[in-house]
XYZ file of C-alpha atoms in Angstrom:
366
model
C -25.055 12.575 12.416
C -23.095 9.421 13.055
C -23.647 7.571 16.236
C -20.475 6.299 18.269
C -20.171 3.138 16.930
C -20.699 4.692 13.494
C -17.673 7.206 14.094
C -15.578 4.278 15.890
C -15.933 1.983 12.690
C -15.552 5.165 10.123
C -12.076 6.056 11.806
C -11.053 2.557 11.522
C -11.943 2.416 7.830
C -10.117 5.602 7.337
C -7.087 4.134 9.450
C -7.232 0.926 6.960
C -7.603 3.261 3.696
C -4.584 5.377 4.965
C -2.506 2.131 4.890
C -3.189 1.175 1.658
C -3.079 4.426 -0.457
C 0.301 5.132 -1.108
C 2.956 4.906 -4.284
C 1.322 2.272 -6.038
C -1.918 4.855 -7.002
C 0.288 6.902 -9.209
C 1.684 4.359 -11.297
C -1.521 2.708 -12.045
C -2.514 5.237 -14.992
C 0.290 4.339 -16.918
C 0.262 0.437 -16.195
C -3.531 0.252 -17.171
C -2.829 1.901 -20.224
C -0.301 -0.351 -21.024
C -2.077 -3.235 -19.987
C -5.565 -2.521 -22.000
C -7.853 -0.122 -19.606
C -10.935 -2.571 -19.601
C -8.756 -5.773 -18.830
C -6.861 -3.747 -16.027
C -10.112 -3.024 -14.425
C -11.370 -6.216 -14.450
C -8.119 -7.674 -12.798
C -8.246 -4.573 -10.208
C -11.644 -6.349 -9.415
C -10.524 -9.506 -8.929
C -7.184 -8.458 -6.897
C -9.653 -6.362 -4.583
C -11.505 -9.125 -3.761
C -8.757 -11.771 -3.378
C -6.773 -8.941 -0.973
C -9.966 -9.103 1.069
C -9.708 -12.734 1.471
C -6.116 -12.377 2.410
C -6.962 -9.508 4.810
C -9.801 -11.826 6.537
C -7.276 -14.512 7.295
C -4.800 -12.202 8.395
C -7.384 -10.506 10.993
C -8.262 -14.006 12.110
C -4.707 -14.611 12.779
C -4.220 -11.119 14.850
C -7.386 -12.036 16.770
C -6.398 -15.466 17.214
C -3.092 -14.432 18.939
C -2.289 -12.747 22.074
C 0.151 -9.944 22.112
C 1.223 -7.107 19.337
C 3.085 -8.816 16.487
C 3.939 -8.241 12.968
C 3.911 -11.414 10.393
C 7.173 -12.306 11.224
C 6.138 -12.654 14.902
C 3.166 -14.006 13.851
C 5.213 -16.679 11.608
C 7.599 -17.695 14.807
C 4.765 -18.322 17.003
C 3.068 -20.898 14.470
C 6.318 -21.974 12.851
C 9.133 -21.448 14.634
C 12.013 -19.522 13.665
C 12.942 -20.882 9.944
C 9.606 -18.897 8.675
C 9.870 -16.083 10.873
C 13.316 -15.516 9.064
C 11.539 -15.795 5.556
C 8.822 -13.553 6.612
C 11.246 -11.046 7.705
C 13.513 -11.350 4.860
C 10.626 -10.709 2.716
C 9.081 -7.502 4.161
C 12.664 -6.633 4.234
C 12.286 -6.693 0.233
C 8.872 -5.439 0.201
C 9.525 -2.293 2.577
C 12.777 -1.477 0.014
C 10.808 -1.824 -2.959
C 8.316 0.623 -1.308
C 10.646 2.743 0.389
C 12.272 2.944 -3.014
C 9.134 4.175 -4.849
C 8.179 6.537 -2.166
C 11.880 8.552 -2.846
C 11.260 8.602 -6.118
C 7.935 9.592 -6.274
C 8.853 12.158 -3.703
C 11.382 13.936 -5.780
C 9.158 14.001 -8.704
C 6.410 15.916 -6.597
C 8.731 17.862 -4.828
C 10.392 19.025 -8.003
C 7.113 19.693 -10.025
C 6.013 21.573 -6.556
C 9.482 23.796 -6.632
C 12.584 25.135 -8.589
C 14.500 22.436 -7.303
C 16.966 19.659 -9.249
C 16.163 16.154 -8.850
C 19.234 15.490 -6.389
C 18.225 18.100 -4.162
C 14.302 17.244 -4.197
C 15.363 13.611 -2.970
C 17.676 15.011 -0.104
C 15.222 17.034 1.249
C 12.335 14.232 1.136
C 14.954 12.038 2.523
C 16.082 14.074 5.360
C 12.375 14.967 6.300
C 11.198 11.891 6.274
C 14.245 10.418 8.615
C 14.024 13.055 11.262
C 10.324 12.609 11.279
C 11.204 8.880 12.221
C 14.035 9.098 14.066
C 13.172 11.990 16.518
C 10.038 10.459 16.890
C 7.487 13.131 15.997
C 3.822 11.703 15.712
C 1.679 13.228 12.451
C -1.143 15.207 13.775
C -3.560 13.268 15.258
C -6.242 13.087 12.739
C -3.805 12.918 10.117
C -4.861 9.467 8.984
C -8.254 10.314 8.798
C -7.699 13.592 6.742
C -5.533 12.221 4.228
C -8.009 9.480 2.563
C -10.991 12.173 2.642
C -8.476 14.719 0.760
C -7.764 11.880 -1.697
C -11.230 11.510 -2.493
C -12.084 15.193 -2.897
C -9.403 15.630 -5.427
C -9.949 12.241 -7.135
C -13.445 13.625 -7.588
C -11.931 17.144 -9.021
C -10.256 14.874 -11.701
C -13.088 13.058 -12.702
C -15.225 15.679 -13.005
C -12.756 17.551 -15.245
C -12.091 14.398 -17.046
C -15.843 13.936 -18.024
C -15.811 17.397 -19.524
C -13.490 16.518 -21.804
C -14.515 15.123 -25.175
C -14.015 11.777 -25.537
C -10.590 10.432 -27.030
C -10.933 8.185 -29.956
C -10.811 4.349 -28.282
C -7.549 3.133 -28.396
C -7.260 -0.061 -26.307
C -3.946 -1.932 -26.109
C -3.792 -5.746 -26.348
C -4.158 -6.986 -23.198
C -1.768 -7.990 -20.729
C -0.501 -8.867 -17.278
C 2.024 -5.450 -17.208
C -0.790 -3.986 -14.339
C -0.355 -7.129 -12.110
C 2.648 -6.350 -10.120
C 1.936 -2.678 -9.707
C -1.715 -3.172 -8.581
C -1.188 -6.010 -6.164
C 1.220 -3.714 -4.701
C -0.836 -0.841 -4.496
C -3.622 -3.031 -3.077
C -1.669 -4.195 0.011
C -2.798 -3.317 2.810
C -2.456 -6.054 5.463
C 0.349 -4.512 7.482
C -1.839 -1.750 8.760
C -4.412 -4.257 10.235
C -2.598 -4.637 13.558
C -2.535 -0.884 14.228
C -6.479 -0.893 12.806
C -6.790 -3.806 15.500
C -4.985 -1.715 18.357
C -7.485 1.134 17.965
C -10.805 -0.716 17.739
C -9.162 -2.904 20.926
C -10.643 -0.732 23.927
C -13.994 -0.900 21.907
C -16.888 -3.977 22.220
C -17.347 -5.589 19.080
C -13.745 -5.278 17.814
C -13.912 -8.619 15.653
C -17.062 -7.409 13.628
C -15.479 -3.738 13.290
C -12.392 -4.799 12.147
C -13.527 -7.334 9.778
C -15.906 -4.581 8.392
C -13.069 -2.097 8.358
C -10.661 -4.073 6.254
C -13.437 -4.896 3.805
C -14.429 -1.272 3.450
C -11.234 0.042 3.006
C -10.505 -2.425 0.443
C -13.354 -1.741 -1.498
C -12.707 2.118 -1.301
C -9.260 2.013 -2.384
C -10.231 -0.045 -5.494
C -13.088 2.675 -6.258
C -10.250 5.500 -5.879
C -7.521 3.959 -7.908
C -10.051 3.186 -10.689
C -11.308 6.794 -10.901
C -7.807 8.155 -10.627
C -6.352 5.912 -13.488
C -9.377 6.752 -15.558
C -9.090 10.728 -14.977
C -5.281 10.754 -15.144
C -5.513 8.719 -18.432
C -8.304 10.773 -20.076
C -6.816 14.193 -18.903
C -3.086 13.250 -19.927
C -3.786 11.737 -23.160
C -0.331 10.931 -25.365
C 1.699 12.830 -22.379
C 0.682 10.130 -19.834
C 4.039 8.877 -17.916
C 4.962 6.781 -15.599
C 4.967 8.988 -12.584
C 1.596 10.785 -13.524
C 2.994 14.326 -12.910
C 5.931 14.804 -15.444
C 3.037 14.266 -18.283
C 0.397 16.122 -16.784
C 2.461 19.684 -16.272
C 2.561 19.605 -20.308
C -1.261 19.604 -20.239
C -2.091 21.527 -17.012
C 0.359 22.692 -14.806
C -1.918 23.718 -11.884
C -3.242 20.013 -12.046
C 0.075 18.864 -12.370
C 0.590 20.919 -8.727
C -2.554 19.337 -7.443
C -1.932 16.076 -7.799
C 1.935 16.584 -6.667
C 0.805 18.185 -3.579
C -1.477 15.134 -2.899
C 1.000 12.405 -3.875
C 3.670 14.374 -1.423
C 1.719 13.920 1.661
C 0.567 10.231 0.610
C 4.263 9.067 -0.159
C 5.081 10.944 3.113
C 2.563 9.213 5.192
C 3.527 5.547 3.762
C 7.165 6.007 4.145
C 6.509 6.456 7.802
C 4.235 3.880 7.988
C 6.866 0.981 6.574
C 9.375 2.766 8.390
C 6.936 1.890 11.603
C 6.460 -1.361 10.630
C 10.025 -2.353 10.265
C 10.472 -0.599 14.265
C 7.783 -2.565 15.368
C 9.275 -6.119 13.837
C 12.489 -5.702 15.316
C 11.359 -4.332 18.784
C 8.620 -6.500 19.175
C 9.417 -9.930 17.076
C 12.995 -9.658 17.618
C 13.431 -7.987 21.036
C 15.833 -5.444 20.192
C 16.040 -2.037 22.268
C 13.633 0.465 20.789
C 16.670 3.019 20.121
C 18.156 -0.002 17.756
C 15.034 -0.614 16.024
C 14.699 2.943 14.964
C 18.447 2.804 13.757
C 17.966 -0.324 11.785
C 14.431 0.724 10.044
C 16.570 3.920 9.180
C 19.429 2.404 7.385
C 16.977 0.437 5.319
C 15.215 3.647 4.544
C 18.999 4.753 3.621
C 19.884 1.759 1.456
C 16.601 2.306 -0.555
C 18.739 5.012 -2.336
C 21.143 2.784 -4.233
C 18.245 1.920 -6.183
C 17.297 5.436 -7.330
C 18.254 4.711 -11.049
C 16.426 1.774 -11.529
C 12.743 2.270 -13.233
C 9.582 2.712 -11.210
C 7.493 0.466 -12.657
C 10.045 -2.645 -12.855
C 10.687 -2.087 -8.934
C 6.551 -2.189 -8.249
C 5.785 -4.711 -10.265
C 8.718 -6.875 -9.185
C 8.383 -6.369 -5.393
C 4.839 -6.522 -5.767
C 4.499 -9.810 -7.158
C 7.105 -11.879 -5.717
C 6.851 -10.215 -1.927
C 3.188 -10.353 -1.859
C 2.997 -13.811 -3.288
C 5.458 -15.243 -0.426
C 3.507 -13.210 2.249
C 0.072 -15.025 1.001
C 1.960 -18.284 1.381
C 2.669 -17.228 5.065
C -0.754 -16.059 5.838
C -2.235 -18.816 4.464
C -0.051 -21.602 6.199
C -0.777 -19.568 9.802
C -4.500 -19.723 8.906
C -4.487 -22.980 8.139
C -2.935 -24.035 11.360
C -5.246 -22.513 13.479
C -7.823 -23.931 11.939
C -8.292 -25.974 8.974
C -11.806 -26.751 6.621
C -12.526 -27.509 3.448
C -13.929 -24.038 2.857
C -10.765 -22.253 4.305
C -8.537 -24.586 2.165
C -10.364 -23.519 -1.356
C -9.947 -19.923 -0.370
C -6.406 -20.363 0.083
C -5.767 -22.504 -3.042
C -7.604 -19.369 -4.695
C -5.417 -16.848 -3.450
C -2.331 -18.419 -3.805
C -3.367 -19.357 -7.721
C -4.137 -16.031 -8.149
C -0.504 -14.600 -6.670
C 1.211 -17.255 -8.613
C -0.482 -17.230 -12.132
C 0.454 -13.548 -11.936
C 3.702 -13.859 -10.884
C 4.357 -15.758 -13.669
C 2.800 -13.554 -15.810
C 4.288 -10.705 -14.753
C 8.100 -12.570 -15.057
C 6.787 -13.047 -18.565
C 6.609 -9.509 -19.348
C 9.790 -8.468 -18.368
């Protein structure tokens, strides 16, 4: 039985994990297969470590600054309006790419679960998310705790089935960086750290628990992604597709429906998370009224509909590579403004070099 301290930390970890898991998870099997699975797994480990360092920087910024803010607010406090506008544009592009991905994947998941046309599935998903957002309907109290646990359970089911199948001939693709942008996108979780801090704020030892929750959340997300990608690649075989479920339907319709059920609740939650981030940015960092903040965040969601014909992997790869690199620059600049030392400078350079090299490699692929 968990002590109260352990229970609070566990809830914080699950909240952090729920902010990481999302659309990116469902393209990883495809991009890992294209990139050489062993090579992509090594990249996953490196990127998870870099993300832990970036999250640590953002955690320090949050704990060192009074008030509730998103990244654009911290940019304004430490560097002024110009960096604030850059941060807003960057999170706008990241959110637009994310919401587009959620729409496209939500369409695939609903179409797999129900005999509906893609256009009708898109409409249903868009209306449902918009209604929950604009009507300010909170998700169930334990929703953010249950979803990561459900994800782990379904991944274990997939892994157990994959391990029962005969091993296919080992045909590894030529190593490439095609995995980079989608993996960075999938691992991104710094946007939810302010919410984790807000949950832990009333309790003692907040700093320790916040740091621990971000680290454990990142590690668990990387493990889930690895086992999910391995299992889907193994089960789908030659039918592997970018959205996972289309190809999986040829192998096992029941498994496709199970994965679609998981995917639908994940992208529904992730959509509301990003709309909340937009709302908080407009409300807290730009001092707009609450109704206008909700309305503007909804309009961004509606604007993402124009990208529905763009390939999913392309959007995730480019938005992941570009926007996370820019976010990393902003976070590192702010962290070094608070306290500059040789170790922090070295870590900042490591973070930025990895993202910069990955961005160049990703652009070369396209």
